[in-house]
Amino acid sequence: LAKTTQPISMDSYEGQEVNITCSHNNIATNDYITWYQQFPSQGPRFIIQGYKTKVTNEVASLFIPADRKSSTLSLPRVSLSDTAVYYCLVGDYTGKLIFGQGTTLQVKP
Amino acid sequence: SAVISQKPSRDICQRGTSLTIQCQVDSQVTMMFWYRQQPGQSLTLIATANQGSEATYESGFVIDKFPISRPNLTFSTLTVSNMSPEDSSIYLCSVVWGGSGNTIYFGEGSWLTVV
């Protein structure tokens, strides 16, 4: 199972775009990249998932370069309620995930 | 997406007792998993709950301490046995859900405090 590396913490201000980059140098051919958001005392919430290129949904975009060794989660116009821990994970749908420490995003007014 | 319900959502337990956590999914899923998240830490996989057979445990977790049942494709239980304060954690159920693409969803967690 591939492991990921992401910044421990990031600060931003309301209304700004936030980009969180994740490194996964040992990603396997059949691995997908998934990002989760977690608030204190709650389960991780699925944000977005992709295999290559760019994926966009109503809350975020995911950019994956051709070599797939990294990915970037983009959150447009963050608000205070986006303050949370964001996890980047790679896996092949076996369901077994190795969680890193995640990125604690602090959004300031 | 899959809707996953966990019970209890929160409990305070006495040292030496056992508590069973339930995980109910609103649709049939092949794969179910149990994770633990200790205070201030990330999630750690405990085991894969296999339907109709014994659970598969990850290194550091044993059946005697964390017995798991999976009687059907929508339900599983995790028991935390002979609890100590070190077992104070959030316990999370997750499933692989097909839908439009296999995605892993998590329940809201069961927050146990052992006193």
mmCIF file with all atom_site columns, C-alpha atoms in Angstrom:
data_model
loop_
_atom_site.group_PDB
_atom_site.id
_atom_site.type_symbol
_atom_site.label_atom_id
_atom_site.label_alt_id
_atom_site.label_comp_id
_atom_site.label_asym_id
_atom_site.label_entity_id
_atom_site.label_seq_id
_atom_site.pdbx_PDB_ins_code
_atom_site.Cartn_x
_atom_site.Cartn_y
_atom_site.Cartn_z
_atom_site.occupancy
_atom_site.B_iso_or_equiv
_atom_site.pdbx_formal_charge
_atom_site.auth_seq_id
_atom_site.auth_comp_id
_atom_site.auth_asym_id
_atom_site.auth_atom_id
_atom_site.pdbx_PDB_model_num
ATOM 1   C CA . LEU A 1 1   ? 0.000   0.000   0.000   1.00 0.00 ? 1   LEU A CA 1
ATOM 2   C CA . ALA A 1 2   ? 1.412   3.331   -1.052  1.00 0.00 ? 2   ALA A CA 1
ATOM 3   C CA . LYS A 1 3   ? 2.046   5.927   1.598   1.00 0.00 ? 3   LYS A CA 1
ATOM 4   C CA . THR A 1 4   ? 1.503   9.624   1.230   1.00 0.00 ? 4   THR A CA 1
ATOM 5   C CA . THR A 1 5   ? 3.259   12.765  2.410   1.00 0.00 ? 5   THR A CA 1
ATOM 6   C CA . GLN A 1 6   ? 1.488   16.051  2.891   1.00 0.00 ? 6   GLN A CA 1
ATOM 7   C CA . PRO A 1 7   ? 2.129   19.248  4.865   1.00 0.00 ? 7   PRO A CA 1
ATOM 8   C CA . ILE A 1 8   ? 1.271   19.002  8.542   1.00 0.00 ? 8   ILE A CA 1
ATOM 9   C CA . SER A 1 9   ? -0.566  22.312  8.591   1.00 0.00 ? 9   SER A CA 1
ATOM 10  C CA . MET A 1 10  ? -1.682  25.236  6.467   1.00 0.00 ? 10  MET A CA 1
ATOM 11  C CA . ASP A 1 11  ? -3.270  28.578  7.188   1.00 0.00 ? 11  ASP A CA 1
ATOM 12  C CA . SER A 1 12  ? -5.588  30.505  4.933   1.00 0.00 ? 12  SER A CA 1
ATOM 13  C CA . TYR A 1 13  ? -8.126  33.303  5.027   1.00 0.00 ? 13  TYR A CA 1
ATOM 14  C CA . GLU A 1 14  ? -11.767 33.258  4.175   1.00 0.00 ? 14  GLU A CA 1
ATOM 15  C CA . GLY A 1 15  ? -12.453 33.630  0.467   1.00 0.00 ? 15  GLY A CA 1
ATOM 16  C CA . GLN A 1 16  ? -9.044  32.414  -0.647  1.00 0.00 ? 16  GLN A CA 1
ATOM 17  C CA . GLU A 1 17  ? -8.321  29.369  -2.764  1.00 0.00 ? 17  GLU A CA 1
ATOM 18  C CA . VAL A 1 18  ? -6.400  26.681  -0.918  1.00 0.00 ? 18  VAL A CA 1
ATOM 19  C CA . ASN A 1 19  ? -4.192  24.114  -2.596  1.00 0.00 ? 19  ASN A CA 1
ATOM 20  C CA . ILE A 1 20  ? -2.932  21.132  -0.623  1.00 0.00 ? 20  ILE A CA 1
ATOM 21  C CA . THR A 1 21  ? -0.331  19.001  -2.339  1.00 0.00 ? 21  THR A CA 1
ATOM 22  C CA . CYS A 1 22  ? 0.263   15.363  -1.543  1.00 0.00 ? 22  CYS A CA 1
ATOM 23  C CA . SER A 1 23  ? 3.231   13.228  -2.549  1.00 0.00 ? 23  SER A CA 1
ATOM 24  C CA . HIS A 1 24  ? 2.764   9.526   -3.348  1.00 0.00 ? 24  HIS A CA 1
ATOM 25  C CA . ASN A 1 25  ? 5.914   8.424   -5.107  1.00 0.00 ? 25  ASN A CA 1
ATOM 26  C CA . ASN A 1 26  ? 5.174   4.700   -4.833  1.00 0.00 ? 26  ASN A CA 1
ATOM 27  C CA . ILE A 1 27  ? 1.654   4.773   -6.214  1.00 0.00 ? 27  ILE A CA 1
ATOM 28  C CA . ALA A 1 28  ? 0.724   1.558   -8.002  1.00 0.00 ? 28  ALA A CA 1
ATOM 29  C CA . THR A 1 29  ? -0.862  1.288   -11.413 1.00 0.00 ? 29  THR A CA 1
ATOM 30  C CA . ASN A 1 30  ? -4.284  0.345   -10.060 1.00 0.00 ? 30  ASN A CA 1
ATOM 31  C CA . ASP A 1 31  ? -4.283  2.825   -7.168  1.00 0.00 ? 31  ASP A CA 1
ATOM 32  C CA . TYR A 1 32  ? -6.736  5.685   -7.023  1.00 0.00 ? 32  TYR A CA 1
ATOM 33  C CA . ILE A 1 33  ? -6.211  8.923   -5.111  1.00 0.00 ? 33  ILE A CA 1
ATOM 34  C CA . THR A 1 34  ? -8.840  9.952   -2.598  1.00 0.00 ? 34  THR A CA 1
ATOM 35  C CA . TRP A 1 35  ? -9.132  12.950  -0.305  1.00 0.00 ? 35  TRP A CA 1
ATOM 36  C CA . TYR A 1 36  ? -11.107 13.076  2.917   1.00 0.00 ? 36  TYR A CA 1
ATOM 37  C CA . GLN A 1 37  ? -12.072 15.863  5.284   1.00 0.00 ? 37  GLN A CA 1
ATOM 38  C CA . GLN A 1 38  ? -12.375 15.247  9.005   1.00 0.00 ? 38  GLN A CA 1
ATOM 39  C CA . PHE A 1 39  ? -13.807 17.474  11.692  1.00 0.00 ? 39  PHE A CA 1
ATOM 40  C CA . PRO A 1 40  ? -13.063 16.774  15.370  1.00 0.00 ? 40  PRO A CA 1
ATOM 41  C CA . SER A 1 41  ? -14.887 13.735  16.747  1.00 0.00 ? 41  SER A CA 1
ATOM 42  C CA . GLN A 1 42  ? -16.429 12.859  13.385  1.00 0.00 ? 42  GLN A CA 1
ATOM 43  C CA . GLY A 1 43  ? -15.686 10.242  10.769  1.00 0.00 ? 43  GLY A CA 1
ATOM 44  C CA . PRO A 1 44  ? -13.733 11.202  7.630   1.00 0.00 ? 44  PRO A CA 1
ATOM 45  C CA . ARG A 1 45  ? -15.951 12.611  4.913   1.00 0.00 ? 45  ARG A CA 1
ATOM 46  C CA . PHE A 1 46  ? -15.251 11.784  1.286   1.00 0.00 ? 46  PHE A CA 1
ATOM 47  C CA . ILE A 1 47  ? -14.337 14.859  -0.760  1.00 0.00 ? 47  ILE A CA 1
ATOM 48  C CA . ILE A 1 48  ? -13.042 13.738  -4.139  1.00 0.00 ? 48  ILE A CA 1
ATOM 49  C CA . GLN A 1 49  ? -11.372 10.857  -5.926  1.00 0.00 ? 49  GLN A CA 1
ATOM 50  C CA . GLY A 1 50  ? -9.409  10.533  -9.123  1.00 0.00 ? 50  GLY A CA 1
ATOM 51  C CA . TYR A 1 51  ? -7.020  8.409   -11.141 1.00 0.00 ? 51  TYR A CA 1
ATOM 52  C CA . LYS A 1 52  ? -5.348  10.882  -13.480 1.00 0.00 ? 52  LYS A CA 1
ATOM 53  C CA . THR A 1 53  ? -5.646  14.406  -14.934 1.00 0.00 ? 53  THR A CA 1
ATOM 54  C CA . LYS A 1 54  ? -8.265  16.600  -13.336 1.00 0.00 ? 54  LYS A CA 1
ATOM 55  C CA . VAL A 1 55  ? -11.453 15.849  -11.456 1.00 0.00 ? 55  VAL A CA 1
ATOM 56  C CA . THR A 1 56  ? -13.923 18.458  -10.276 1.00 0.00 ? 56  THR A CA 1
ATOM 57  C CA . ASN A 1 57  ? -17.046 18.229  -8.178  1.00 0.00 ? 57  ASN A CA 1
ATOM 58  C CA . GLU A 1 58  ? -19.224 20.710  -6.350  1.00 0.00 ? 58  GLU A CA 1
ATOM 59  C CA . VAL A 1 59  ? -16.780 21.207  -3.471  1.00 0.00 ? 59  VAL A CA 1
ATOM 60  C CA . ALA A 1 60  ? -13.250 20.705  -4.804  1.00 0.00 ? 60  ALA A CA 1
ATOM 61  C CA . SER A 1 61  ? -10.922 19.964  -7.685  1.00 0.00 ? 61  SER A CA 1
ATOM 62  C CA . LEU A 1 62  ? -8.220  17.345  -7.818  1.00 0.00 ? 62  LEU A CA 1
ATOM 63  C CA . PHE A 1 63  ? -5.202  17.789  -10.066 1.00 0.00 ? 63  PHE A CA 1
ATOM 64  C CA . ILE A 1 64  ? -3.078  14.755  -10.885 1.00 0.00 ? 64  ILE A CA 1
ATOM 65  C CA . PRO A 1 65  ? -0.007  15.071  -13.128 1.00 0.00 ? 65  PRO A CA 1
ATOM 66  C CA . ALA A 1 66  ? 0.822   12.475  -15.746 1.00 0.00 ? 66  ALA A CA 1
ATOM 67  C CA . ASP A 1 67  ? 3.326   10.613  -13.557 1.00 0.00 ? 67  ASP A CA 1
ATOM 68  C CA . ARG A 1 68  ? 0.729   10.403  -10.727 1.00 0.00 ? 68  ARG A CA 1
ATOM 69  C CA . LYS A 1 69  ? 3.427   10.763  -8.091  1.00 0.00 ? 69  LYS A CA 1
ATOM 70  C CA . SER A 1 70  ? 1.646   13.704  -6.536  1.00 0.00 ? 70  SER A CA 1
ATOM 71  C CA . SER A 1 71  ? -1.764  15.278  -6.432  1.00 0.00 ? 71  SER A CA 1
ATOM 72  C CA . THR A 1 72  ? -3.207  18.633  -5.427  1.00 0.00 ? 72  THR A CA 1
ATOM 73  C CA . LEU A 1 73  ? -6.535  19.227  -3.753  1.00 0.00 ? 73  LEU A CA 1
ATOM 74  C CA . SER A 1 74  ? -7.926  22.652  -4.562  1.00 0.00 ? 74  SER A CA 1
ATOM 75  C CA . LEU A 1 75  ? -10.610 24.208  -2.378  1.00 0.00 ? 75  LEU A CA 1
ATOM 76  C CA . PRO A 1 76  ? -12.098 27.341  -3.936  1.00 0.00 ? 76  PRO A CA 1
ATOM 77  C CA . ARG A 1 77  ? -13.028 30.276  -1.709  1.00 0.00 ? 77  ARG A CA 1
ATOM 78  C CA . VAL A 1 78  ? -12.678 28.610  1.673   1.00 0.00 ? 78  VAL A CA 1
ATOM 79  C CA . SER A 1 79  ? -14.808 29.596  4.634   1.00 0.00 ? 79  SER A CA 1
ATOM 80  C CA . LEU A 1 80  ? -14.330 29.195  8.380   1.00 0.00 ? 80  LEU A CA 1
ATOM 81  C CA . SER A 1 81  ? -16.288 25.936  8.217   1.00 0.00 ? 81  SER A CA 1
ATOM 82  C CA . ASP A 1 82  ? -13.568 24.428  6.026   1.00 0.00 ? 82  ASP A CA 1
ATOM 83  C CA . THR A 1 83  ? -11.221 24.364  9.013   1.00 0.00 ? 83  THR A CA 1
ATOM 84  C CA . ALA A 1 84  ? -10.506 20.648  9.348   1.00 0.00 ? 84  ALA A CA 1
ATOM 85  C CA . VAL A 1 85  ? -7.937  17.919  8.783   1.00 0.00 ? 85  VAL A CA 1
ATOM 86  C CA . TYR A 1 86  ? -7.549  16.823  5.171   1.00 0.00 ? 86  TYR A CA 1
ATOM 87  C CA . TYR A 1 87  ? -6.232  13.363  4.348   1.00 0.00 ? 87  TYR A CA 1
ATOM 88  C CA . CYS A 1 88  ? -4.768  12.242  1.052   1.00 0.00 ? 88  CYS A CA 1
ATOM 89  C CA . LEU A 1 89  ? -4.859  8.487   0.494   1.00 0.00 ? 89  LEU A CA 1
ATOM 90  C CA . VAL A 1 90  ? -4.033  6.087   -2.289  1.00 0.00 ? 90  VAL A CA 1
ATOM 91  C CA . GLY A 1 91  ? -5.570  2.652   -2.563  1.00 0.00 ? 91  GLY A CA 1
ATOM 92  C CA . ASP A 1 92  ? -6.848  0.073   -4.972  1.00 0.00 ? 92  ASP A CA 1
ATOM 93  C CA . TYR A 1 93  ? -10.386 -0.412  -3.618  1.00 0.00 ? 93  TYR A CA 1
ATOM 94  C CA . THR A 1 94  ? -9.412  -3.251  -1.325  1.00 0.00 ? 94  THR A CA 1
ATOM 95  C CA . GLY A 1 95  ? -10.636 -0.850  1.318   1.00 0.00 ? 95  GLY A CA 1
ATOM 96  C CA . LYS A 1 96  ? -7.447  -1.015  3.322   1.00 0.00 ? 96  LYS A CA 1
ATOM 97  C CA . LEU A 1 97  ? -6.128  2.484   3.753   1.00 0.00 ? 97  LEU A CA 1
ATOM 98  C CA . ILE A 1 98  ? -2.955  3.730   5.381   1.00 0.00 ? 98  ILE A CA 1
ATOM 99  C CA . PHE A 1 99  ? -3.637  7.117   6.903   1.00 0.00 ? 99  PHE A CA 1
ATOM 100 C CA . GLY A 1 100 ? -0.874  9.640   7.351   1.00 0.00 ? 100 GLY A CA 1
ATOM 101 C CA . GLN A 1 101 ? -1.145  12.550  9.738   1.00 0.00 ? 101 GLN A CA 1
ATOM 102 C CA . GLY A 1 102 ? -3.094  14.652  7.278   1.00 0.00 ? 102 GLY A CA 1
ATOM 103 C CA . THR A 1 103 ? -3.007  18.406  6.780   1.00 0.00 ? 103 THR A CA 1
ATOM 104 C CA . THR A 1 104 ? -4.647  20.595  9.389   1.00 0.00 ? 104 THR A CA 1
ATOM 105 C CA . LEU A 1 105 ? -6.147  23.547  7.546   1.00 0.00 ? 105 LEU A CA 1
ATOM 106 C CA . GLN A 1 106 ? -6.926  26.598  9.640   1.00 0.00 ? 106 GLN A CA 1
ATOM 107 C CA . VAL A 1 107 ? -9.100  29.184  7.940   1.00 0.00 ? 107 VAL A CA 1
ATOM 108 C CA . LYS A 1 108 ? -8.973  32.613  9.526   1.00 0.00 ? 108 LYS A CA 1
ATOM 109 C CA . PRO A 1 109 ? -11.511 35.424  9.215   1.00 0.00 ? 109 PRO A CA 1
ATOM 110 C CA . SER B 2 1   ? -23.242 7.267   -1.388  1.00 0.00 ? 1   SER B CA 1
ATOM 111 C CA . ALA B 2 2   ? -23.543 4.664   1.348   1.00 0.00 ? 2   ALA B CA 1
ATOM 112 C CA . VAL B 2 3   ? -25.235 5.662   4.590   1.00 0.00 ? 3   VAL B CA 1
ATOM 113 C CA . ILE B 2 4   ? -23.434 4.145   7.547   1.00 0.00 ? 4   ILE B CA 1
ATOM 114 C CA . SER B 2 5   ? -24.871 4.234   11.043  1.00 0.00 ? 5   SER B CA 1
ATOM 115 C CA . GLN B 2 6   ? -22.867 3.433   14.139  1.00 0.00 ? 6   GLN B CA 1
ATOM 116 C CA . LYS B 2 7   ? -24.101 2.781   17.658  1.00 0.00 ? 7   LYS B CA 1
ATOM 117 C CA . PRO B 2 8   ? -23.323 3.968   20.219  1.00 0.00 ? 8   PRO B CA 1
ATOM 118 C CA . SER B 2 9   ? -22.072 7.327   19.043  1.00 0.00 ? 9   SER B CA 1
ATOM 119 C CA . ARG B 2 10  ? -20.456 7.934   22.391  1.00 0.00 ? 10  ARG B CA 1
ATOM 120 C CA . ASP B 2 11  ? -20.046 6.078   25.660  1.00 0.00 ? 11  ASP B CA 1
ATOM 121 C CA . ILE B 2 12  ? -18.139 6.160   28.899  1.00 0.00 ? 12  ILE B CA 1
ATOM 122 C CA . CYS B 2 13  ? -16.997 2.720   30.002  1.00 0.00 ? 13  CYS B CA 1
ATOM 123 C CA . GLN B 2 14  ? -15.556 1.273   33.147  1.00 0.00 ? 14  GLN B CA 1
ATOM 124 C CA . ARG B 2 15  ? -12.112 -0.280  33.116  1.00 0.00 ? 15  ARG B CA 1
ATOM 125 C CA . GLY B 2 16  ? -12.259 -4.037  32.642  1.00 0.00 ? 16  GLY B CA 1
ATOM 126 C CA . THR B 2 17  ? -15.633 -4.106  30.896  1.00 0.00 ? 17  THR B CA 1
ATOM 127 C CA . SER B 2 18  ? -16.418 -4.813  27.252  1.00 0.00 ? 18  SER B CA 1
ATOM 128 C CA . LEU B 2 19  ? -18.488 -2.833  24.784  1.00 0.00 ? 19  LEU B CA 1
ATOM 129 C CA . THR B 2 20  ? -19.909 -3.811  21.423  1.00 0.00 ? 20  THR B CA 1
ATOM 130 C CA . ILE B 2 21  ? -20.158 -1.263  18.639  1.00 0.00 ? 21  ILE B CA 1
ATOM 131 C CA . GLN B 2 22  ? -22.625 -1.784  15.818  1.00 0.00 ? 22  GLN B CA 1
ATOM 132 C CA . CYS B 2 23  ? -22.261 -0.705  12.200  1.00 0.00 ? 23  CYS B CA 1
ATOM 133 C CA . GLN B 2 24  ? -25.279 -0.749  9.891   1.00 0.00 ? 24  GLN B CA 1
ATOM 134 C CA . VAL B 2 25  ? -25.114 0.094   6.178   1.00 0.00 ? 25  VAL B CA 1
ATOM 135 C CA . ASP B 2 26  ? -28.144 1.026   4.116   1.00 0.00 ? 26  ASP B CA 1
ATOM 136 C CA . SER B 2 27  ? -27.149 -1.246  1.231   1.00 0.00 ? 27  SER B CA 1
ATOM 137 C CA . GLN B 2 28  ? -25.286 -4.467  0.775   1.00 0.00 ? 28  GLN B CA 1
ATOM 138 C CA . VAL B 2 29  ? -21.529 -4.079  0.645   1.00 0.00 ? 29  VAL B CA 1
ATOM 139 C CA . THR B 2 30  ? -18.860 -6.672  0.134   1.00 0.00 ? 30  THR B CA 1
ATOM 140 C CA . MET B 2 31  ? -16.118 -5.081  2.173   1.00 0.00 ? 31  MET B CA 1
ATOM 141 C CA . MET B 2 32  ? -16.380 -3.649  5.665   1.00 0.00 ? 32  MET B CA 1
ATOM 142 C CA . PHE B 2 33  ? -13.543 -2.477  7.865   1.00 0.00 ? 33  PHE B CA 1
ATOM 143 C CA . TRP B 2 34  ? -12.921 -1.232  11.371  1.00 0.00 ? 34  TRP B CA 1
ATOM 144 C CA . TYR B 2 35  ? -10.512 1.583   12.219  1.00 0.00 ? 35  TYR B CA 1
ATOM 145 C CA . ARG B 2 36  ? -9.367  3.144   15.449  1.00 0.00 ? 36  ARG B CA 1
ATOM 146 C CA . GLN B 2 37  ? -8.430  6.770   15.970  1.00 0.00 ? 37  GLN B CA 1
ATOM 147 C CA . GLN B 2 38  ? -6.728  7.528   19.246  1.00 0.00 ? 38  GLN B CA 1
ATOM 148 C CA . PRO B 2 39  ? -6.879  11.089  20.600  1.00 0.00 ? 39  PRO B CA 1
ATOM 149 C CA . GLY B 2 40  ? -4.912  13.481  18.421  1.00 0.00 ? 40  GLY B CA 1
ATOM 150 C CA . GLN B 2 41  ? -3.826  10.704  16.086  1.00 0.00 ? 41  GLN B CA 1
ATOM 151 C CA . SER B 2 42  ? -4.659  9.520   12.615  1.00 0.00 ? 42  SER B CA 1
ATOM 152 C CA . LEU B 2 43  ? -6.730  6.454   11.775  1.00 0.00 ? 43  LEU B CA 1
ATOM 153 C CA . THR B 2 44  ? -5.338  2.939   12.069  1.00 0.00 ? 44  THR B CA 1
ATOM 154 C CA . LEU B 2 45  ? -6.910  -0.101  10.459  1.00 0.00 ? 45  LEU B CA 1
ATOM 155 C CA . ILE B 2 46  ? -7.914  -2.757  12.989  1.00 0.00 ? 46  ILE B CA 1
ATOM 156 C CA . ALA B 2 47  ? -9.361  -5.466  10.776  1.00 0.00 ? 47  ALA B CA 1
ATOM 157 C CA . THR B 2 48  ? -11.350 -6.468  7.740   1.00 0.00 ? 48  THR B CA 1
ATOM 158 C CA . ALA B 2 49  ? -14.792 -7.801  8.657   1.00 0.00 ? 49  ALA B CA 1
ATOM 159 C CA . ASN B 2 50  ? -15.407 -10.802 6.413   1.00 0.00 ? 50  ASN B CA 1
ATOM 160 C CA . GLN B 2 51  ? -18.963 -11.965 5.847   1.00 0.00 ? 51  GLN B CA 1
ATOM 161 C CA . GLY B 2 52  ? -19.396 -15.555 6.923   1.00 0.00 ? 52  GLY B CA 1
ATOM 162 C CA . SER B 2 53  ? -15.841 -16.047 8.116   1.00 0.00 ? 53  SER B CA 1
ATOM 163 C CA . GLU B 2 54  ? -13.396 -14.836 10.709  1.00 0.00 ? 54  GLU B CA 1
ATOM 164 C CA . ALA B 2 55  ? -12.148 -11.273 10.502  1.00 0.00 ? 55  ALA B CA 1
ATOM 165 C CA . THR B 2 56  ? -8.663  -10.536 9.200   1.00 0.00 ? 56  THR B CA 1
ATOM 166 C CA . TYR B 2 57  ? -6.657  -8.550  11.728  1.00 0.00 ? 57  TYR B CA 1
ATOM 167 C CA . GLU B 2 58  ? -3.824  -6.123  11.102  1.00 0.00 ? 58  GLU B CA 1
ATOM 168 C CA . SER B 2 59  ? -0.549  -6.313  12.943  1.00 0.00 ? 59  SER B CA 1
ATOM 169 C CA . GLY B 2 60  ? -0.946  -5.273  16.540  1.00 0.00 ? 60  GLY B CA 1
ATOM 170 C CA . PHE B 2 61  ? -4.619  -6.218  16.816  1.00 0.00 ? 61  PHE B CA 1
ATOM 171 C CA . VAL B 2 62  ? -5.919  -9.583  17.994  1.00 0.00 ? 62  VAL B CA 1
ATOM 172 C CA . ILE B 2 63  ? -9.260  -11.316 17.993  1.00 0.00 ? 63  ILE B CA 1
ATOM 173 C CA . ASP B 2 64  ? -9.383  -11.788 21.744  1.00 0.00 ? 64  ASP B CA 1
ATOM 174 C CA . LYS B 2 65  ? -9.217  -8.057  22.283  1.00 0.00 ? 65  LYS B CA 1
ATOM 175 C CA . PHE B 2 66  ? -11.307 -6.953  19.294  1.00 0.00 ? 66  PHE B CA 1
ATOM 176 C CA . PRO B 2 67  ? -13.741 -9.722  18.303  1.00 0.00 ? 67  PRO B CA 1
ATOM 177 C CA . ILE B 2 68  ? -15.663 -8.865  15.158  1.00 0.00 ? 68  ILE B CA 1
ATOM 178 C CA . SER B 2 69  ? -18.839 -10.304 13.710  1.00 0.00 ? 69  SER B CA 1
ATOM 179 C CA . ARG B 2 70  ? -20.213 -9.914  10.180  1.00 0.00 ? 70  ARG B CA 1
ATOM 180 C CA . PRO B 2 71  ? -23.448 -11.895 9.952   1.00 0.00 ? 71  PRO B CA 1
ATOM 181 C CA . ASN B 2 72  ? -24.587 -10.382 6.640   1.00 0.00 ? 72  ASN B CA 1
ATOM 182 C CA . LEU B 2 73  ? -23.686 -7.854  3.959   1.00 0.00 ? 73  LEU B CA 1
ATOM 183 C CA . THR B 2 74  ? -25.148 -4.828  5.771   1.00 0.00 ? 74  THR B CA 1
ATOM 184 C CA . PHE B 2 75  ? -24.097 -5.271  9.394   1.00 0.00 ? 75  PHE B CA 1
ATOM 185 C CA . SER B 2 76  ? -21.014 -5.758  11.544  1.00 0.00 ? 76  SER B CA 1
ATOM 186 C CA . THR B 2 77  ? -20.038 -5.448  15.178  1.00 0.00 ? 77  THR B CA 1
ATOM 187 C CA . LEU B 2 78  ? -16.759 -4.711  16.894  1.00 0.00 ? 78  LEU B CA 1
ATOM 188 C CA . THR B 2 79  ? -16.300 -5.544  20.551  1.00 0.00 ? 79  THR B CA 1
ATOM 189 C CA . VAL B 2 80  ? -13.623 -3.860  22.599  1.00 0.00 ? 80  VAL B CA 1
ATOM 190 C CA . SER B 2 81  ? -12.872 -6.333  25.374  1.00 0.00 ? 81  SER B CA 1
ATOM 191 C CA . ASN B 2 82  ? -11.466 -5.865  28.853  1.00 0.00 ? 82  ASN B CA 1
ATOM 192 C CA . MET B 2 83  ? -11.083 -2.169  28.284  1.00 0.00 ? 83  MET B CA 1
ATOM 193 C CA . SER B 2 84  ? -8.344  -0.007  29.703  1.00 0.00 ? 84  SER B CA 1
ATOM 194 C CA . PRO B 2 85  ? -7.871  3.776   29.432  1.00 0.00 ? 85  PRO B CA 1
ATOM 195 C CA . GLU B 2 86  ? -5.566  3.158   26.447  1.00 0.00 ? 86  GLU B CA 1
ATOM 196 C CA . ASP B 2 87  ? -8.605  1.946   24.523  1.00 0.00 ? 87  ASP B CA 1
ATOM 197 C CA . SER B 2 88  ? -10.173 5.399   24.712  1.00 0.00 ? 88  SER B CA 1
ATOM 198 C CA . SER B 2 89  ? -10.560 6.194   21.035  1.00 0.00 ? 89  SER B CA 1
ATOM 199 C CA . ILE B 2 90  ? -12.951 6.781   18.218  1.00 0.00 ? 90  ILE B CA 1
ATOM 200 C CA . TYR B 2 91  ? -13.809 3.530   16.488  1.00 0.00 ? 91  TYR B CA 1
ATOM 201 C CA . LEU B 2 92  ? -14.904 3.840   12.882  1.00 0.00 ? 92  LEU B CA 1
ATOM 202 C CA . CYS B 2 93  ? -16.592 1.511   10.469  1.00 0.00 ? 93  CYS B CA 1
ATOM 203 C CA . SER B 2 94  ? -15.898 1.891   6.765   1.00 0.00 ? 94  SER B CA 1
ATOM 204 C CA . VAL B 2 95  ? -17.218 0.247   3.616   1.00 0.00 ? 95  VAL B CA 1
ATOM 205 C CA . VAL B 2 96  ? -16.248 -0.001  -0.010  1.00 0.00 ? 96  VAL B CA 1
ATOM 206 C CA . TRP B 2 97  ? -19.285 1.090   -1.956  1.00 0.00 ? 97  TRP B CA 1
ATOM 207 C CA . GLY B 2 98  ? -19.720 0.510   -5.649  1.00 0.00 ? 98  GLY B CA 1
ATOM 208 C CA . GLY B 2 99  ? -22.196 2.990   -6.999  1.00 0.00 ? 99  GLY B CA 1
ATOM 209 C CA . SER B 2 100 ? -20.599 4.934   -9.815  1.00 0.00 ? 100 SER B CA 1
ATOM 210 C CA . GLY B 2 101 ? -17.121 3.882   -8.760  1.00 0.00 ? 101 GLY B CA 1
ATOM 211 C CA . ASN B 2 102 ? -15.668 2.096   -5.795  1.00 0.00 ? 102 ASN B CA 1
ATOM 212 C CA . THR B 2 103 ? -15.330 4.615   -3.034  1.00 0.00 ? 103 THR B CA 1
ATOM 213 C CA . ILE B 2 104 ? -14.622 4.095   0.647   1.00 0.00 ? 104 ILE B CA 1
ATOM 214 C CA . TYR B 2 105 ? -17.060 5.683   3.074   1.00 0.00 ? 105 TYR B CA 1
ATOM 215 C CA . PHE B 2 106 ? -16.832 6.026   6.827   1.00 0.00 ? 106 PHE B CA 1
ATOM 216 C CA . GLY B 2 107 ? -19.387 6.039   9.575   1.00 0.00 ? 107 GLY B CA 1
ATOM 217 C CA . GLU B 2 108 ? -19.522 8.896   12.061  1.00 0.00 ? 108 GLU B CA 1
ATOM 218 C CA . GLY B 2 109 ? -17.606 6.898   14.616  1.00 0.00 ? 109 GLY B CA 1
ATOM 219 C CA . SER B 2 110 ? -18.133 5.659   18.137  1.00 0.00 ? 110 SER B CA 1
ATOM 220 C CA . TRP B 2 111 ? -16.289 7.681   20.734  1.00 0.00 ? 111 TRP B CA 1
ATOM 221 C CA . LEU B 2 112 ? -15.343 5.550   23.732  1.00 0.00 ? 112 LEU B CA 1
ATOM 222 C CA . THR B 2 113 ? -13.864 6.918   26.931  1.00 0.00 ? 113 THR B CA 1
ATOM 223 C CA . VAL B 2 114 ? -12.586 4.366   29.435  1.00 0.00 ? 114 VAL B CA 1
ATOM 224 C CA . VAL B 2 115 ? -12.372 5.477   33.045  1.00 0.00 ? 115 VAL B CA 1
#
